[in-house]
Amino acid sequence: MAAMTTSQPTNPLVGPLLTDFYQISMAYSYWRHKRHEVEGVFELYFRQNPFGGEFTVFAGLDECIRYLESFRVTDTDIAYLRTLLPRAEPGFFDWLRALDASDVTVHAVREGTVVFPKCPLLRVHGPIGLAQLLETSLLNLVNFASLVTTNAARMRLAAGPDCRLLEFGLRRAQGPDGGVSASRYAFVGGFDGTSNVLAGKIFRDLPVSGTHGHSYVQAHRSREDLPAIAADCILNGVDIAEAALQWRGELGYEEGAALHEGEFAAFVSYALANPTTFVALVDTYSVLDTGLRNFVTVALALAEAGFEAKGVRIDSGDLAYLSKEARQLFDRTADDLDAGTYGAGRGSLAESLRKCYVVASNDINERVLLSLRDQGAKVDAYGIGTHLVTCQAQPALGCVYKLVEISGEPCLKLSQEPGKTTIPGAKACYRLVGARGQMLLDLLVPAAHAAPEVGERVLCRHPFDSSKRAYVTPSRVLELHAPVFEGGRRVGASENLRELRAYCQRQLGEVREDVLRPLNPTPYKTSVSAELFSFLQDALQRHQPITELT
Amino acid sequence: MAAMTTSQPTNPLVGPLLTDFYQISMAYSYWRHKRHEVEGVFELYFRQNPFGGEFTVFAGLDECIRYLESFRVTDTDIAYLRTLLPRAEPGFFDWLRALDASDVTVHAVREGTVVFPKCPLLRVHGPIGLAQLLETSLLNLVNFASLVTTNAARMRLAAGPDCRLLEFGLRRAQGPDGGVSASRYAFVGGFDGTSNVLAGKIFRDLPVSGTHGHSYVQAHRSREDLPAIAADCILNGVDIAEAALQWRGELGYEEGAALHEGEFAAFVSYALANPTTFVALVDTYSVLDTGLRNFVTVALALAEAGFEAKGVRIDSGDLAYLSKEARQLFDRTADDLDAGTYGAGRGSLAESLRKCYVVASNDINERVLLSLRDQGAKVDAYGIGTHLVTCQAQPALGCVYKLVEISGEPCLKLSQEPGKTTIPGAKACYRLVGARGQMLLDLLVPAAHAAPEVGERVLCRHPFDSSKRAYVTPSRVLELHAPVFEGGRRVGASENLRELRAYCQRQLGEVREDVLRPLNPTPYKTSVSAELFSFLQDALQRHQPITELT
């Protein structure tokens, strides 16, 4: 092994023991019968797109490589495994102790690629004892990463390109790592940032933002909770509380409305501490009666001091209605300022109100995003938590890791359920692109066979249904796999999050809209080559027992 | 601070930065205005039981205490936070650097207790700057833990007490920690063990088990893949392959049925390596045509060598039908052995077949468990993955962390949505038990008030609906809260997983069946004392603005 430093998994829990016990007992059985060095090929793939959709974004590859690079069984691991396998021969533990992942080679689809069922996302070649041991961790690292990235990508498509999307889900995530992974992969899928501070610290590319919570407002009960020392209220020579109260009078807000004085004190004190990032949460008591108005007065006071308030966040109620009311209040007040209603020279403050944005953040999911867009809601940014990070619409992706070849021979797994039959043999996957740049289909070809060629007609078949066939003459042929791990090391450089995110968005731009659409999307086809089809049919004929009904 | 060693969170990602950024910016605002030492009380609770049910099991407390005990902001944390708050005064970071959690006191419900909406699970008293910083991590640690424990408890109720339940979900879990947490809390909720090796290593009480996968069967293609060296086939003087083939003949299995020879080789080699824990996965090709029969021959050969096969696992197909077929095959063969059909003296082998169990493991959830029980499926153990660990039926619990008191004064949070209104003030929760030992209701009382007394009639009110009232004369009064963290240290000893699991099962035994039942369960009531009701009504009258419709 080279003496270079290896990359470590982000989560220190990731390692050889993050696995199902049967991987260990299978490895022991192989080792016991001296079959652990037999060469095998495993493919990691899924059978169905999540969320009722017809596409998936592949993610998690970088963590898989970190796991492989650092794969070592420690002494305490061994001590624990001995308790689980008390009858195992000691030589097995010596083998485990010396094991690293340098004997496997991994080919993979590029992280951030839009992928479809049956396409191998990872193809692992290596001695079967070792390759088997990798199954559970690789699945764990790919399944959730791809699921969240896909979920985020769907929300980005639903919200449109101009809306800011912020991930706010840490508190509801499935454990600490559920939160940190979700923050990272939501960004890859098209979000703009997260509230998760640790994720920002770990992944330096990840923008972190946030405002204040309801408790901050509640913690201020009256104007007595304004900063006690007069100097603390002054920003660039402007007493923010006093200036805001003056605006309250000028805007006529005292008449009728029940402005909450604790909320007012909270907004003033928060704006004083964070004048460049002031977003007010306006629904602690009532958005329309007090929240928005208190915000406007403080925002105008800030503007007098030369700072721009960022906007408001609405966390309950009718988001379509309340966002429109907020927008209207800001714009109408800005118009009045421009018109000189509040005296000459105040027009310079109008722009800061017009630029104020509205963040909505209560129980947002893909359907709510679509519906709010339909209703013309005036929401500039969404904070999305639970539905994003736990993937509420479908909280698991069903990737599997199947043995497809052993000792160079393709092998088959039948199933009581036809959809679960494995396509045998190590396979390459080619994306065939048409004359107008449109993705036509993905084609699975035995890895040892030649790639389809540009301009040549190729027969593409449904793997199981012999009636479904198509001739395709591709204008471009993209090979989806590349080697990513070999000799114990990563092949090529790892990508940073911004590159991944940009690549993922470009990928989504290349997929046909009817495949991406939320309602009744068109399935994208993954076919097999004519040779692979014949091989599969032969194997099924030979191995599938004919049931005897008596 | 004491120099004693502190307990660390299981997941090294857990620490002060595992939080939403707004906690930091709020803490800064408090600090900036010298309000960070103001005493506050926060309560952590949920508003609705998960899974359409009427109960929840509280879990995650031990990790919360580990988080609190080890709460320290590191130098690298500070360096990162400075980039997020470039305008903050340096003194804030000095304050953060010196901060630990010794100034907060936490009262909590005992981990493993059955709890209901509105009951504070944790009550945190302390300086508001610090107490605010704890919100996100505490929520993260309680939400998923309680959700999985509740999910596991529901599955245990559905499966009945005699069935073995095994957690198999790591590969589909939401990240590595989603898997490890799920393994732990599934056990607390009533599972018997997990396949997750790391969870077993970390939580020593957690039984780990597993058998082999489809790939192990596929990796053996014919009898040529039986152990090559004859001596490796011998167990206690019995050649397992040869003995099994002899049984094949005696049982008449060659006739008609297409036994898969690769599967046979796989079972033999796995049984040789793991003779005390042999469970055969029988659905790689066909359960009825080959899987069960290959298993029976190998099990009988093992029995001749003095070992008992454990049973079979079925991972696809009609689990009700296939499990009955398996049971029938085992029992009929045992009967024949007893009857001397296969020669005298073979009856001693019958018992090992009768004891063989059937594990079912494909896409099991609560409804499938109920349905299989209804159908009289002969399943002795279930391996449950995705639905358990990702809580597919509802992947998030909605615990919140609300400020209820500041400077000794109760405080209120209204909401655009009435159900989200917070009940003000630090509250104790008492469980009132009736004369026949039945739980009557939980009563919220201001923490400073006296507890209800046994034998004294107490008026219990719905917090918001003035028409709903009940007089309760409890025969037993259980105070649900106890101090768990004080002066920077855990109060009392931490419980091990077996104690937690046993306590949780006792708790479930005390809840009325109509509250626990899966279909249309009866809601259990959480009431407020008359004083708390009046206080809340007054506060609502004073603070809830009357909307103006014009």
mmCIF file with all atom_site columns, N, CA and C in Angstrom, chain A residues 17 19-22 25 33 35 76-77 132 140 143 170-171 176-177 195 197-198 201 211 215 219 269-270 274 284 317, chain B residues 17 19-22 25 29 33 35 76-77 132 140 143 170-171 176-177 195 197-198 201 211 215 219 269-270 414 417:
data_model
loop_
_atom_site.group_PDB
_atom_site.id
_atom_site.type_symbol
_atom_site.label_atom_id
_atom_site.label_alt_id
_atom_site.label_comp_id
_atom_site.label_asym_id
_atom_site.label_entity_id
_atom_site.label_seq_id
_atom_site.pdbx_PDB_ins_code
_atom_site.Cartn_x
_atom_site.Cartn_y
_atom_site.Cartn_z
_atom_site.occupancy
_atom_site.B_iso_or_equiv
_atom_site.pdbx_formal_charge
_atom_site.auth_seq_id
_atom_site.auth_comp_id
_atom_site.auth_asym_id
_atom_site.auth_atom_id
_atom_site.pdbx_PDB_model_num
ATOM 1   N N  . LEU A 1 17  ? -17.440 -2.315  9.787  1.00 0.00 ? 17  LEU A N  1
ATOM 2   C CA . LEU A 1 17  ? -18.468 -2.918  10.648 1.00 0.00 ? 17  LEU A CA 1
ATOM 3   C C  . LEU A 1 17  ? -19.862 -2.320  10.428 1.00 0.00 ? 17  LEU A C  1
ATOM 4   N N  . THR A 1 19  ? -22.283 -2.786  8.670  1.00 0.00 ? 19  THR A N  1
ATOM 5   C CA . THR A 1 19  ? -22.698 -3.803  7.711  1.00 0.00 ? 19  THR A CA 1
ATOM 6   C C  . THR A 1 19  ? -23.647 -4.781  8.382  1.00 0.00 ? 19  THR A C  1
ATOM 7   N N  . ASP A 1 20  ? -24.308 -5.573  7.568  1.00 0.00 ? 20  ASP A N  1
ATOM 8   C CA . ASP A 1 20  ? -25.151 -6.636  8.106  1.00 0.00 ? 20  ASP A CA 1
ATOM 9   C C  . ASP A 1 20  ? -24.279 -7.829  8.477  1.00 0.00 ? 20  ASP A C  1
ATOM 10  N N  . PHE A 1 21  ? -24.654 -8.478  9.553  1.00 0.00 ? 21  PHE A N  1
ATOM 11  C CA . PHE A 1 21  ? -23.854 -9.608  10.026 1.00 0.00 ? 21  PHE A CA 1
ATOM 12  C C  . PHE A 1 21  ? -23.686 -10.688 8.957  1.00 0.00 ? 21  PHE A C  1
ATOM 13  N N  . TYR A 1 22  ? -24.688 -10.859 8.106  1.00 0.00 ? 22  TYR A N  1
ATOM 14  C CA . TYR A 1 22  ? -24.560 -11.962 7.144  1.00 0.00 ? 22  TYR A CA 1
ATOM 15  C C  . TYR A 1 22  ? -23.411 -11.760 6.162  1.00 0.00 ? 22  TYR A C  1
ATOM 16  N N  . SER A 1 25  ? -20.665 -13.459 7.966  1.00 0.00 ? 25  SER A N  1
ATOM 17  C CA . SER A 1 25  ? -20.760 -14.925 8.005  1.00 0.00 ? 25  SER A CA 1
ATOM 18  C C  . SER A 1 25  ? -20.601 -15.513 6.604  1.00 0.00 ? 25  SER A C  1
ATOM 19  N N  . HIS A 1 33  ? -13.906 -22.186 2.994  1.00 0.00 ? 33  HIS A N  1
ATOM 20  C CA . HIS A 1 33  ? -13.823 -23.151 1.893  1.00 0.00 ? 33  HIS A CA 1
ATOM 21  C C  . HIS A 1 33  ? -12.882 -22.667 0.795  1.00 0.00 ? 33  HIS A C  1
ATOM 22  N N  . ARG A 1 35  ? -12.762 -20.134 -1.018 1.00 0.00 ? 35  ARG A N  1
ATOM 23  C CA . ARG A 1 35  ? -13.372 -19.545 -2.216 1.00 0.00 ? 35  ARG A CA 1
ATOM 24  C C  . ARG A 1 35  ? -13.376 -18.012 -2.162 1.00 0.00 ? 35  ARG A C  1
ATOM 25  N N  . THR A 1 76  ? -10.259 -3.594  17.716 1.00 0.00 ? 76  THR A N  1
ATOM 26  C CA . THR A 1 76  ? -11.479 -3.703  18.526 1.00 0.00 ? 76  THR A CA 1
ATOM 27  C C  . THR A 1 76  ? -12.614 -4.304  17.696 1.00 0.00 ? 76  THR A C  1
ATOM 28  N N  . ASP A 1 77  ? -12.591 -4.028  16.385 1.00 0.00 ? 77  ASP A N  1
ATOM 29  C CA . ASP A 1 77  ? -13.578 -4.679  15.500 1.00 0.00 ? 77  ASP A CA 1
ATOM 30  C C  . ASP A 1 77  ? -13.410 -6.197  15.580 1.00 0.00 ? 77  ASP A C  1
ATOM 31  N N  . GLN A 1 132 ? -18.128 -8.918  -1.326 1.00 0.00 ? 132 GLN A N  1
ATOM 32  C CA . GLN A 1 132 ? -19.361 -9.171  -0.578 1.00 0.00 ? 132 GLN A CA 1
ATOM 33  C C  . GLN A 1 132 ? -19.423 -8.300  0.679  1.00 0.00 ? 132 GLN A C  1
ATOM 34  N N  . ASN A 1 140 ? -25.970 1.723   1.826  1.00 0.00 ? 140 ASN A N  1
ATOM 35  C CA . ASN A 1 140 ? -26.359 2.764   2.773  1.00 0.00 ? 140 ASN A CA 1
ATOM 36  C C  . ASN A 1 140 ? -25.914 4.135   2.274  1.00 0.00 ? 140 ASN A C  1
ATOM 37  N N  . ASN A 1 143 ? -28.059 4.915   -1.233 1.00 0.00 ? 143 ASN A N  1
ATOM 38  C CA . ASN A 1 143 ? -29.523 4.973   -1.203 1.00 0.00 ? 143 ASN A CA 1
ATOM 39  C C  . ASN A 1 143 ? -30.040 6.329   -0.734 1.00 0.00 ? 143 ASN A C  1
ATOM 40  N N  . LEU A 1 170 ? -32.804 19.906  9.829  1.00 0.00 ? 170 LEU A N  1
ATOM 41  C CA . LEU A 1 170 ? -32.003 19.156  10.795 1.00 0.00 ? 170 LEU A CA 1
ATOM 42  C C  . LEU A 1 170 ? -32.793 18.609  11.974 1.00 0.00 ? 170 LEU A C  1
ATOM 43  N N  . ARG A 1 171 ? -33.706 19.409  12.499 1.00 0.00 ? 171 ARG A N  1
ATOM 44  C CA . ARG A 1 171 ? -34.406 18.985  13.725 1.00 0.00 ? 171 ARG A CA 1
ATOM 45  C C  . ARG A 1 171 ? -35.307 17.776  13.510 1.00 0.00 ? 171 ARG A C  1
ATOM 46  N N  . PRO A 1 176 ? -28.533 12.477  13.486 1.00 0.00 ? 176 PRO A N  1
ATOM 47  C CA . PRO A 1 176 ? -27.601 13.565  13.169 1.00 0.00 ? 176 PRO A CA 1
ATOM 48  C C  . PRO A 1 176 ? -27.103 13.476  11.732 1.00 0.00 ? 176 PRO A C  1
ATOM 49  N N  . ASP A 1 177 ? -26.741 12.279  11.312 1.00 0.00 ? 177 ASP A N  1
ATOM 50  C CA . ASP A 1 177 ? -26.179 12.138  9.985  1.00 0.00 ? 177 ASP A CA 1
ATOM 51  C C  . ASP A 1 177 ? -27.240 12.268  8.904  1.00 0.00 ? 177 ASP A C  1
ATOM 52  N N  . SER A 1 195 ? -29.628 25.614  6.790  1.00 0.00 ? 195 SER A N  1
ATOM 53  C CA . SER A 1 195 ? -29.514 26.218  8.119  1.00 0.00 ? 195 SER A CA 1
ATOM 54  C C  . SER A 1 195 ? -28.521 25.445  8.988  1.00 0.00 ? 195 SER A C  1
ATOM 55  N N  . VAL A 1 197 ? -25.405 24.295  10.580 1.00 0.00 ? 197 VAL A N  1
ATOM 56  C CA . VAL A 1 197 ? -24.080 24.886  10.759 1.00 0.00 ? 197 VAL A CA 1
ATOM 57  C C  . VAL A 1 197 ? -22.980 23.850  10.569 1.00 0.00 ? 197 VAL A C  1
ATOM 58  N N  . LEU A 1 198 ? -23.168 22.659  11.110 1.00 0.00 ? 198 LEU A N  1
ATOM 59  C CA . LEU A 1 198 ? -22.131 21.633  11.002 1.00 0.00 ? 198 LEU A CA 1
ATOM 60  C C  . LEU A 1 198 ? -21.894 21.246  9.543  1.00 0.00 ? 198 LEU A C  1
ATOM 61  N N  . LYS A 1 201 ? -19.732 23.732  8.102  1.00 0.00 ? 201 LYS A N  1
ATOM 62  C CA . LYS A 1 201 ? -18.336 23.611  8.544  1.00 0.00 ? 201 LYS A CA 1
ATOM 63  C C  . LYS A 1 201 ? -17.628 22.470  7.807  1.00 0.00 ? 201 LYS A C  1
ATOM 64  N N  . THR A 1 211 ? -32.449 32.996  10.265 1.00 0.00 ? 211 THR A N  1
ATOM 65  C CA . THR A 1 211 ? -32.855 34.242  10.890 1.00 0.00 ? 211 THR A CA 1
ATOM 66  C C  . THR A 1 211 ? -33.084 33.983  12.371 1.00 0.00 ? 211 THR A C  1
ATOM 67  N N  . SER A 1 215 ? -39.219 31.890  19.523 1.00 0.00 ? 215 SER A N  1
ATOM 68  C CA . SER A 1 215 ? -38.830 32.094  20.915 1.00 0.00 ? 215 SER A CA 1
ATOM 69  C C  . SER A 1 215 ? -38.145 33.439  21.106 1.00 0.00 ? 215 SER A C  1
ATOM 70  N N  . ALA A 1 219 ? -39.407 36.083  23.778 1.00 0.00 ? 219 ALA A N  1
ATOM 71  C CA . ALA A 1 219 ? -38.519 36.472  24.876 1.00 0.00 ? 219 ALA A CA 1
ATOM 72  C C  . ALA A 1 219 ? -38.515 37.983  25.101 1.00 0.00 ? 219 ALA A C  1
ATOM 73  N N  . SER A 1 269 ? -34.064 44.666  18.340 1.00 0.00 ? 269 SER A N  1
ATOM 74  C CA . SER A 1 269 ? -32.819 44.165  18.928 1.00 0.00 ? 269 SER A CA 1
ATOM 75  C C  . SER A 1 269 ? -32.121 43.208  17.972 1.00 0.00 ? 269 SER A C  1
ATOM 76  N N  . TYR A 1 270 ? -32.896 42.409  17.248 1.00 0.00 ? 270 TYR A N  1
ATOM 77  C CA . TYR A 1 270 ? -32.268 41.483  16.307 1.00 0.00 ? 270 TYR A CA 1
ATOM 78  C C  . TYR A 1 270 ? -31.616 42.256  15.151 1.00 0.00 ? 270 TYR A C  1
ATOM 79  N N  . ASN A 1 274 ? -27.826 42.189  13.959 1.00 0.00 ? 274 ASN A N  1
ATOM 80  C CA . ASN A 1 274 ? -27.585 41.587  12.643 1.00 0.00 ? 274 ASN A CA 1
ATOM 81  C C  . ASN A 1 274 ? -28.089 42.503  11.520 1.00 0.00 ? 274 ASN A C  1
ATOM 82  N N  . THR A 1 284 ? -45.423 35.224  14.845 1.00 0.00 ? 284 THR A N  1
ATOM 83  C CA . THR A 1 284 ? -45.515 34.785  16.237 1.00 0.00 ? 284 THR A CA 1
ATOM 84  C C  . THR A 1 284 ? -46.884 35.131  16.825 1.00 0.00 ? 284 THR A C  1
ATOM 85  N N  . GLY A 1 317 ? -50.086 29.564  8.515  1.00 0.00 ? 317 GLY A N  1
ATOM 86  C CA . GLY A 1 317 ? -51.200 30.229  7.848  1.00 0.00 ? 317 GLY A CA 1
ATOM 87  C C  . GLY A 1 317 ? -51.204 30.015  6.346  1.00 0.00 ? 317 GLY A C  1
ATOM 88  N N  . LEU B 1 17  ? -22.268 22.474  17.136 1.00 0.00 ? 17  LEU B N  1
ATOM 89  C CA . LEU B 1 17  ? -22.497 22.983  15.783 1.00 0.00 ? 17  LEU B CA 1
ATOM 90  C C  . LEU B 1 17  ? -23.561 22.192  15.017 1.00 0.00 ? 17  LEU B C  1
ATOM 91  N N  . THR B 1 19  ? -26.565 22.238  14.608 1.00 0.00 ? 19  THR B N  1
ATOM 92  C CA . THR B 1 19  ? -27.655 23.144  14.962 1.00 0.00 ? 19  THR B CA 1
ATOM 93  C C  . THR B 1 19  ? -27.995 24.024  13.778 1.00 0.00 ? 19  THR B C  1
ATOM 94  N N  . ASP B 1 20  ? -29.141 24.677  13.872 1.00 0.00 ? 20  ASP B N  1
ATOM 95  C CA . ASP B 1 20  ? -29.511 25.651  12.852 1.00 0.00 ? 20  ASP B CA 1
ATOM 96  C C  . ASP B 1 20  ? -28.792 26.964  13.122 1.00 0.00 ? 20  ASP B C  1
ATOM 97  N N  . PHE B 1 21  ? -28.413 27.613  12.046 1.00 0.00 ? 21  PHE B N  1
ATOM 98  C CA . PHE B 1 21  ? -27.664 28.854  12.201 1.00 0.00 ? 21  PHE B CA 1
ATOM 99  C C  . PHE B 1 21  ? -28.426 29.880  13.032 1.00 0.00 ? 21  PHE B C  1
ATOM 100 N N  . TYR B 1 22  ? -29.748 29.877  12.948 1.00 0.00 ? 22  TYR B N  1
ATOM 101 C CA . TYR B 1 22  ? -30.470 30.933  13.671 1.00 0.00 ? 22  TYR B CA 1
ATOM 102 C C  . TYR B 1 22  ? -30.299 30.816  15.179 1.00 0.00 ? 22  TYR B C  1
ATOM 103 N N  . SER B 1 25  ? -27.308 32.978  15.653 1.00 0.00 ? 25  SER B N  1
ATOM 104 C CA . SER B 1 25  ? -27.539 34.412  15.477 1.00 0.00 ? 25  SER B CA 1
ATOM 105 C C  . SER B 1 25  ? -28.464 34.941  16.579 1.00 0.00 ? 25  SER B C  1
ATOM 106 N N  . SER B 1 29  ? -27.539 37.787  19.318 1.00 0.00 ? 29  SER B N  1
ATOM 107 C CA . SER B 1 29  ? -28.386 38.950  19.604 1.00 0.00 ? 29  SER B CA 1
ATOM 108 C C  . SER B 1 29  ? -28.638 39.082  21.106 1.00 0.00 ? 29  SER B C  1
ATOM 109 N N  . HIS B 1 33  ? -27.057 42.214  23.440 1.00 0.00 ? 33  HIS B N  1
ATOM 110 C CA . HIS B 1 33  ? -27.882 43.128  24.242 1.00 0.00 ? 33  HIS B CA 1
ATOM 111 C C  . HIS B 1 33  ? -27.898 42.717  25.708 1.00 0.00 ? 33  HIS B C  1
ATOM 112 N N  . ARG B 1 35  ? -28.708 40.142  27.250 1.00 0.00 ? 35  ARG B N  1
ATOM 113 C CA . ARG B 1 35  ? -29.880 39.417  27.735 1.00 0.00 ? 35  ARG B CA 1
ATOM 114 C C  . ARG B 1 35  ? -29.643 37.898  27.768 1.00 0.00 ? 35  ARG B C  1
ATOM 115 N N  . THR B 1 76  ? -11.865 25.104  16.260 1.00 0.00 ? 76  THR B N  1
ATOM 116 C CA . THR B 1 76  ? -12.193 25.083  14.826 1.00 0.00 ? 76  THR B CA 1
ATOM 117 C C  . THR B 1 76  ? -13.659 25.485  14.614 1.00 0.00 ? 76  THR B C  1
ATOM 118 N N  . ASP B 1 77  ? -14.503 25.149  15.588 1.00 0.00 ? 77  ASP B N  1
ATOM 119 C CA . ASP B 1 77  ? -15.888 25.630  15.513 1.00 0.00 ? 77  ASP B CA 1
ATOM 120 C C  . ASP B 1 77  ? -15.916 27.157  15.507 1.00 0.00 ? 77  ASP B C  1
ATOM 121 N N  . GLN B 1 132 ? -31.265 28.332  24.385 1.00 0.00 ? 132 GLN B N  1
ATOM 122 C CA . GLN B 1 132 ? -31.667 28.457  22.983 1.00 0.00 ? 132 GLN B CA 1
ATOM 123 C C  . GLN B 1 132 ? -30.735 27.660  22.076 1.00 0.00 ? 132 GLN B C  1
ATOM 124 N N  . ASN B 1 140 ? -33.324 16.927  17.278 1.00 0.00 ? 140 ASN B N  1
ATOM 125 C CA . ASN B 1 140 ? -32.812 15.893  16.380 1.00 0.00 ? 140 ASN B CA 1
ATOM 126 C C  . ASN B 1 140 ? -32.651 14.564  17.119 1.00 0.00 ? 140 ASN B C  1
ATOM 127 N N  . ASN B 1 143 ? -36.486 13.335  18.234 1.00 0.00 ? 143 ASN B N  1
ATOM 128 C CA . ASN B 1 143 ? -37.500 13.084  17.207 1.00 0.00 ? 143 ASN B CA 1
ATOM 129 C C  . ASN B 1 143 ? -37.377 11.701  16.583 1.00 0.00 ? 143 ASN B C  1
ATOM 130 N N  . LEU B 1 170 ? -30.326 -1.555  7.735  1.00 0.00 ? 170 LEU B N  1
ATOM 131 C CA . LEU B 1 170 ? -29.192 -0.645  7.546  1.00 0.00 ? 170 LEU B CA 1
ATOM 132 C C  . LEU B 1 170 ? -29.029 -0.146  6.116  1.00 0.00 ? 170 LEU B C  1
ATOM 133 N N  . ARG B 1 171 ? -29.200 -1.031  5.146  1.00 0.00 ? 171 ARG B N  1
ATOM 134 C CA . ARG B 1 171 ? -28.916 -0.629  3.769  1.00 0.00 ? 171 ARG B CA 1
ATOM 135 C C  . ARG B 1 171 ? -29.867 0.447   3.250  1.00 0.00 ? 171 ARG B C  1
ATOM 136 N N  . PRO B 1 176 ? -25.722 6.572   7.620  1.00 0.00 ? 176 PRO B N  1
ATOM 137 C CA . PRO B 1 176 ? -25.137 5.591   8.544  1.00 0.00 ? 176 PRO B CA 1
ATOM 138 C C  . PRO B 1 176 ? -25.770 5.672   9.925  1.00 0.00 ? 176 PRO B C  1
ATOM 139 N N  . ASP B 1 177 ? -25.963 6.880   10.415 1.00 0.00 ? 177 ASP B N  1
ATOM 140 C CA . ASP B 1 177 ? -26.499 7.009   11.754 1.00 0.00 ? 177 ASP B CA 1
ATOM 141 C C  . ASP B 1 177 ? -27.983 6.691   11.813 1.00 0.00 ? 177 ASP B C  1
ATOM 142 N N  . SER B 1 195 ? -29.387 -6.945  12.417 1.00 0.00 ? 195 SER B N  1
ATOM 143 C CA . SER B 1 195 ? -28.311 -7.460  11.574 1.00 0.00 ? 195 SER B CA 1
ATOM 144 C C  . SER B 1 195 ? -27.108 -6.520  11.582 1.00 0.00 ? 195 SER B C  1
ATOM 145 N N  . VAL B 1 197 ? -23.942 -4.880  12.508 1.00 0.00 ? 197 VAL B N  1
ATOM 146 C CA . VAL B 1 197 ? -22.791 -5.284  13.314 1.00 0.00 ? 197 VAL B CA 1
ATOM 147 C C  . VAL B 1 197 ? -22.270 -4.120  14.157 1.00 0.00 ? 197 VAL B C  1
ATOM 148 N N  . LEU B 1 198 ? -22.182 -2.945  13.549 1.00 0.00 ? 198 LEU B N  1
ATOM 149 C CA . LEU B 1 198 ? -21.653 -1.796  14.292 1.00 0.00 ? 198 LEU B CA 1
ATOM 150 C C  . LEU B 1 198 ? -22.535 -1.463  15.492 1.00 0.00 ? 198 LEU B C  1
ATOM 151 N N  . LYS B 1 201 ? -21.647 -3.723  18.162 1.00 0.00 ? 201 LYS B N  1
ATOM 152 C CA . LYS B 1 201 ? -20.356 -3.391  18.787 1.00 0.00 ? 201 LYS B CA 1
ATOM 153 C C  . LYS B 1 201 ? -20.519 -2.197  19.743 1.00 0.00 ? 201 LYS B C  1
ATOM 154 N N  . THR B 1 211 ? -28.036 -14.471 8.370  1.00 0.00 ? 211 THR B N  1
ATOM 155 C CA . THR B 1 211 ? -27.737 -15.721 7.698  1.00 0.00 ? 211 THR B CA 1
ATOM 156 C C  . THR B 1 211 ? -26.926 -15.418 6.450  1.00 0.00 ? 211 THR B C  1
ATOM 157 N N  . SER B 1 215 ? -26.689 -13.764 -3.064 1.00 0.00 ? 215 SER B N  1
ATOM 158 C CA . SER B 1 215 ? -25.424 -13.833 -3.796 1.00 0.00 ? 215 SER B CA 1
ATOM 159 C C  . SER B 1 215 ? -24.627 -15.072 -3.393 1.00 0.00 ? 215 SER B C  1
ATOM 160 N N  . ALA B 1 219 ? -23.333 -17.713 -6.056 1.00 0.00 ? 219 ALA B N  1
ATOM 161 C CA . ALA B 1 219 ? -21.900 -17.925 -6.224 1.00 0.00 ? 219 ALA B CA 1
ATOM 162 C C  . ALA B 1 219 ? -21.543 -19.417 -6.304 1.00 0.00 ? 219 ALA B C  1
ATOM 163 N N  . SER B 1 269 ? -22.101 -25.797 2.035  1.00 0.00 ? 269 SER B N  1
ATOM 164 C CA . SER B 1 269 ? -20.871 -25.116 2.440  1.00 0.00 ? 269 SER B CA 1
ATOM 165 C C  . SER B 1 269 ? -21.160 -24.122 3.565  1.00 0.00 ? 269 SER B C  1
ATOM 166 N N  . TYR B 1 270 ? -22.320 -23.465 3.504  1.00 0.00 ? 270 TYR B N  1
ATOM 167 C CA . TYR B 1 270 ? -22.654 -22.518 4.573  1.00 0.00 ? 270 TYR B CA 1
ATOM 168 C C  . TYR B 1 270 ? -22.881 -23.257 5.896  1.00 0.00 ? 270 TYR B C  1
ATOM 169 N N  . LEU B 1 414 ? -48.806 32.566  20.128 1.00 0.00 ? 414 LEU B N  1
ATOM 170 C CA . LEU B 1 414 ? -50.026 32.318  19.364 1.00 0.00 ? 414 LEU B CA 1
ATOM 171 C C  . LEU B 1 414 ? -49.595 31.770  18.008 1.00 0.00 ? 414 LEU B C  1
ATOM 172 N N  . GLU B 1 417 ? -52.313 29.052  13.198 1.00 0.00 ? 417 GLU B N  1
ATOM 173 C CA . GLU B 1 417 ? -53.017 27.781  13.310 1.00 0.00 ? 417 GLU B CA 1
ATOM 174 C C  . GLU B 1 417 ? -53.239 27.483  14.790 1.00 0.00 ? 417 GLU B C  1
#
